[in-house]
Tab-separated table of C-alpha atoms in Angstrom:
chain	number	residue	atom	x	y	z
S	1	SER	CA	226.742	75.636	-110.134
S	2	VAL	CA	223.698	73.661	-109.112
S	3	TYR	CA	225.519	70.458	-110.022
S	4	ASN	CA	228.227	71.028	-107.397
S	5	MET	CA	225.705	71.523	-104.623
S	6	SER	CA	224.281	68.049	-105.020
S	7	LEU	CA	227.582	66.226	-105.319
S	8	THR	CA	227.990	63.733	-102.483
S	9	VAL	CA	231.448	63.093	-101.070
S	10	TYR	CA	231.298	59.642	-102.726
S	11	GLU	CA	230.489	61.160	-106.136
S	12	LYS	CA	233.206	63.770	-105.683
S	13	TYR	CA	235.800	61.002	-105.285
S	14	ASN	CA	234.256	58.733	-107.958
S	15	VAL	CA	233.602	55.975	-105.437
S	16	GLU	CA	232.019	52.936	-107.081
S	17	ALA	CA	229.520	50.490	-105.607
S	18	GLY	CA	230.939	47.162	-104.450
S	19	LYS	CA	234.164	48.632	-103.033
S	20	SER	CA	235.477	48.283	-99.489
S	21	CYS	CA	238.214	49.340	-97.109
S	22	LEU	CA	239.407	48.547	-93.611
S	23	VAL	CA	239.711	51.283	-91.021
S	24	MET	CA	241.043	50.870	-87.486
S	25	GLY	CA	240.369	53.114	-84.525
S	26	LYS	CA	239.186	53.422	-80.932
S	27	VAL	CA	235.453	53.207	-80.341
S	28	THR	CA	233.807	56.450	-79.196
S	29	PHE	CA	230.140	55.575	-79.876
S	30	ASN	CA	228.275	52.585	-81.241
S	31	VAL	CA	224.850	51.138	-81.923
S	32	LEU	CA	225.502	47.588	-83.082
S	33	ASN	CA	222.782	45.434	-81.532
S	34	GLN	CA	219.616	46.924	-83.008
S	35	PRO	CA	219.139	49.773	-85.447
S	36	ARG	CA	218.213	53.072	-83.856
S	37	THR	CA	216.192	55.799	-85.564
S	38	GLN	CA	217.465	59.345	-85.180
S	39	LYS	CA	215.010	62.156	-84.603
S	40	PRO	CA	214.030	63.889	-87.846
S	41	ASN	CA	216.048	67.026	-88.614
S	42	GLU	CA	216.367	69.627	-91.365
S	43	TYR	CA	218.522	67.283	-93.460
S	44	VAL	CA	216.669	64.035	-92.858
S	45	SER	CA	212.902	64.371	-92.548
S	46	ASP	CA	212.200	60.635	-92.424
S	47	PRO	CA	215.232	58.931	-90.883
S	48	LYS	CA	215.654	55.181	-91.398
S	49	PRO	CA	216.779	52.957	-88.541
S	50	GLU	CA	220.546	52.544	-88.615
S	51	TYR	CA	223.527	50.921	-86.984
S	52	VAL	CA	226.330	53.334	-86.129
S	53	VAL	CA	229.975	53.030	-85.210
S	54	ALA	CA	232.172	56.022	-84.423
S	55	ILE	CA	235.910	55.891	-83.816
S	56	GLU	CA	238.742	58.275	-83.115
S	57	GLU	CA	242.248	58.249	-84.580
S	58	PRO	CA	241.124	56.356	-87.687
S	59	LYS	CA	243.875	54.542	-89.566
S	60	PHE	CA	243.039	53.259	-93.028
S	61	VAL	CA	244.639	49.847	-93.225
S	62	LYS	CA	243.844	48.923	-96.831
S	63	GLY	CA	241.184	49.130	-99.484
S	64	ASP	CA	239.787	51.227	-102.303
S	65	GLU	CA	241.739	54.489	-102.593
S	66	ASN	CA	238.725	56.568	-103.710
S	67	LEU	CA	236.607	55.303	-100.810
S	68	ILE	CA	239.415	56.020	-98.338
S	69	ASN	CA	239.778	59.589	-99.676
S	70	ALA	CA	236.014	60.158	-99.423
S	71	LEU	CA	235.929	58.852	-95.840
S	72	LYS	CA	238.893	61.047	-94.863
S	73	GLU	CA	236.891	64.056	-96.029
S	74	THR	CA	234.019	63.109	-93.676
S	75	GLN	CA	236.275	63.096	-90.594
S	76	TYR	CA	235.309	65.620	-87.928
S	77	GLY	CA	236.220	66.792	-84.421
S	78	ASP	CA	238.674	69.355	-83.093
S	79	ASP	CA	241.665	67.566	-84.586
S	80	ASN	CA	239.670	66.119	-87.470
S	81	ASN	CA	240.413	62.716	-85.974
S	82	LYS	CA	236.926	61.262	-85.593
S	83	LEU	CA	235.040	59.152	-88.103
S	84	SER	CA	231.457	57.964	-87.957
S	85	ILE	CA	229.975	55.278	-90.209
S	86	ARG	CA	226.271	54.506	-90.451
S	87	ASP	CA	224.614	51.441	-91.889
S	88	LYS	CA	220.942	51.138	-92.771
S	89	SER	CA	220.991	47.414	-93.495
S	90	PRO	CA	218.221	45.431	-91.778
S	91	PHE	CA	220.864	42.967	-90.525
S	92	ALA	CA	223.093	43.525	-87.518
S	93	PRO	CA	226.769	43.703	-88.440
S	94	THR	CA	228.942	40.616	-88.040
S	95	ILE	CA	231.422	40.889	-85.181
S	96	PHE	CA	234.625	38.865	-85.207
S	97	GLY	CA	236.795	38.194	-82.192
S	98	LYS	CA	240.568	38.155	-82.258
S	99	ASP	CA	240.583	34.462	-83.171
S	100	ASN	CA	238.041	34.969	-86.001
S	101	GLU	CA	235.199	33.435	-84.020
S	102	LYS	CA	232.110	35.246	-85.217
S	103	THR	CA	228.733	36.416	-84.029
S	104	THR	CA	226.418	39.329	-84.784
S	105	GLY	CA	225.920	42.593	-82.925
S	106	ASP	CA	222.426	41.631	-81.780
S	107	LYS	CA	223.701	38.353	-80.241
S	108	LEU	CA	226.846	39.790	-78.651
S	109	ILE	CA	225.444	42.993	-77.167
S	110	PRO	CA	222.328	42.878	-74.945
S	111	GLU	CA	219.584	45.478	-75.294
S	112	GLY	CA	220.512	48.798	-73.687
S	113	LYS	CA	224.238	47.993	-73.916
S	114	CYS	CA	227.052	48.816	-76.326
S	115	LEU	CA	230.760	48.214	-76.829
S	116	ALA	CA	232.741	50.093	-74.181
S	117	ASN	CA	234.565	53.131	-75.554
S	118	GLY	CA	238.329	53.089	-76.029
S	119	GLN	CA	238.538	49.577	-77.458
S	120	GLN	CA	240.519	49.245	-80.680
S	121	ILE	CA	238.440	47.831	-83.525
S	122	LEU	CA	238.765	47.203	-87.250
S	123	ILE	CA	235.751	48.122	-89.412
S	124	HIS	CA	234.954	46.673	-92.832
S	125	VAL	CA	233.394	49.583	-94.727
S	126	THR	CA	231.478	48.776	-97.911
S	127	THR	CA	229.757	50.684	-100.710
S	128	PHE	CA	226.567	49.772	-102.532
S	129	LYS	CA	224.284	51.112	-105.225
S	130	GLY	CA	221.761	53.388	-103.521
S	131	HIS	CA	218.849	55.357	-104.973
S	132	GLY	CA	220.603	56.833	-107.973
S	133	ASN	CA	223.915	57.145	-106.178
S	134	VAL	CA	226.503	55.205	-104.191
S	135	GLY	CA	225.845	54.584	-100.513
S	136	CYS	CA	228.272	53.597	-97.797
S	137	GLY	CA	227.901	51.398	-94.748
S	138	PHE	CA	229.704	48.725	-92.754
S	139	ASP	CA	228.984	45.029	-92.468
S	140	ALA	CA	231.630	43.685	-90.097
S	141	ILE	CA	233.811	44.655	-87.177
S	142	LYS	CA	236.842	42.857	-85.826
S	143	LEU	CA	237.890	43.125	-82.176
S	144	THR	CA	241.426	42.842	-80.840
S	145	VAL	CA	240.265	40.451	-78.097
S	146	PRO	CA	238.352	37.152	-78.138
S	147	LEU	CA	234.565	37.605	-78.149
S	148	ASN	CA	234.269	36.470	-74.529
S	149	GLU	CA	236.617	39.280	-73.442
S	150	VAL	CA	234.865	42.158	-75.209
S	151	GLU	CA	233.984	45.042	-72.888
S	152	ILE	CA	230.278	45.876	-72.874
S	153	THR	CA	228.819	48.885	-71.084
S	154	ASP	CA	225.462	50.632	-70.637
S	155	ALA	CA	224.408	52.539	-73.724
S	156	GLY	CA	223.989	56.273	-73.245
S	157	GLY	CA	227.025	56.971	-71.129
S	158	THR	CA	228.336	55.837	-67.788
S	159	VAL	CA	226.308	57.995	-65.407
S	160	SER	CA	224.867	56.068	-62.475
S	161	ALA	CA	222.340	57.006	-59.819
S	162	ASP	CA	225.036	57.732	-57.219
S	163	VAL	CA	225.728	61.112	-58.838
S	164	PHE	CA	222.686	62.218	-56.829
S	165	ASP	CA	224.098	61.069	-53.484
S	166	ILE	CA	224.354	63.986	-51.099
């Protein structure tokens, strides 16, 4: 039926606004210092700037059961072990160090940089009332190291000019 086509994964699992869960995993991609706008595509003609965090081997630590089930359905990759969460808030996510010292993504991560892949992080995923439906995003990330020990790398991969050395 037409109704089924328009059902979002959050509607399918009856996820309510104002719910949250914690998910742990290893970083595989992230945009946490300033929102980035994707190129328009067939699904999104007018993309909004967004923060993004992607992890592999997600483990749901605790939280709203319906939200967790919806997120599990959005996992992708060869072994279905990747999870990507986007956030369109105008504010950079809060980042906590191991000792609960806190900062924000825009203060911690310089322009053109990102968290190095492979680090274990905990993500606080939240839901909110969107335009006629429930939206999902994240507002905080916790690291397993103190803030001054976080690994930062160049955004856009680790290729350097010496690949052209002959």
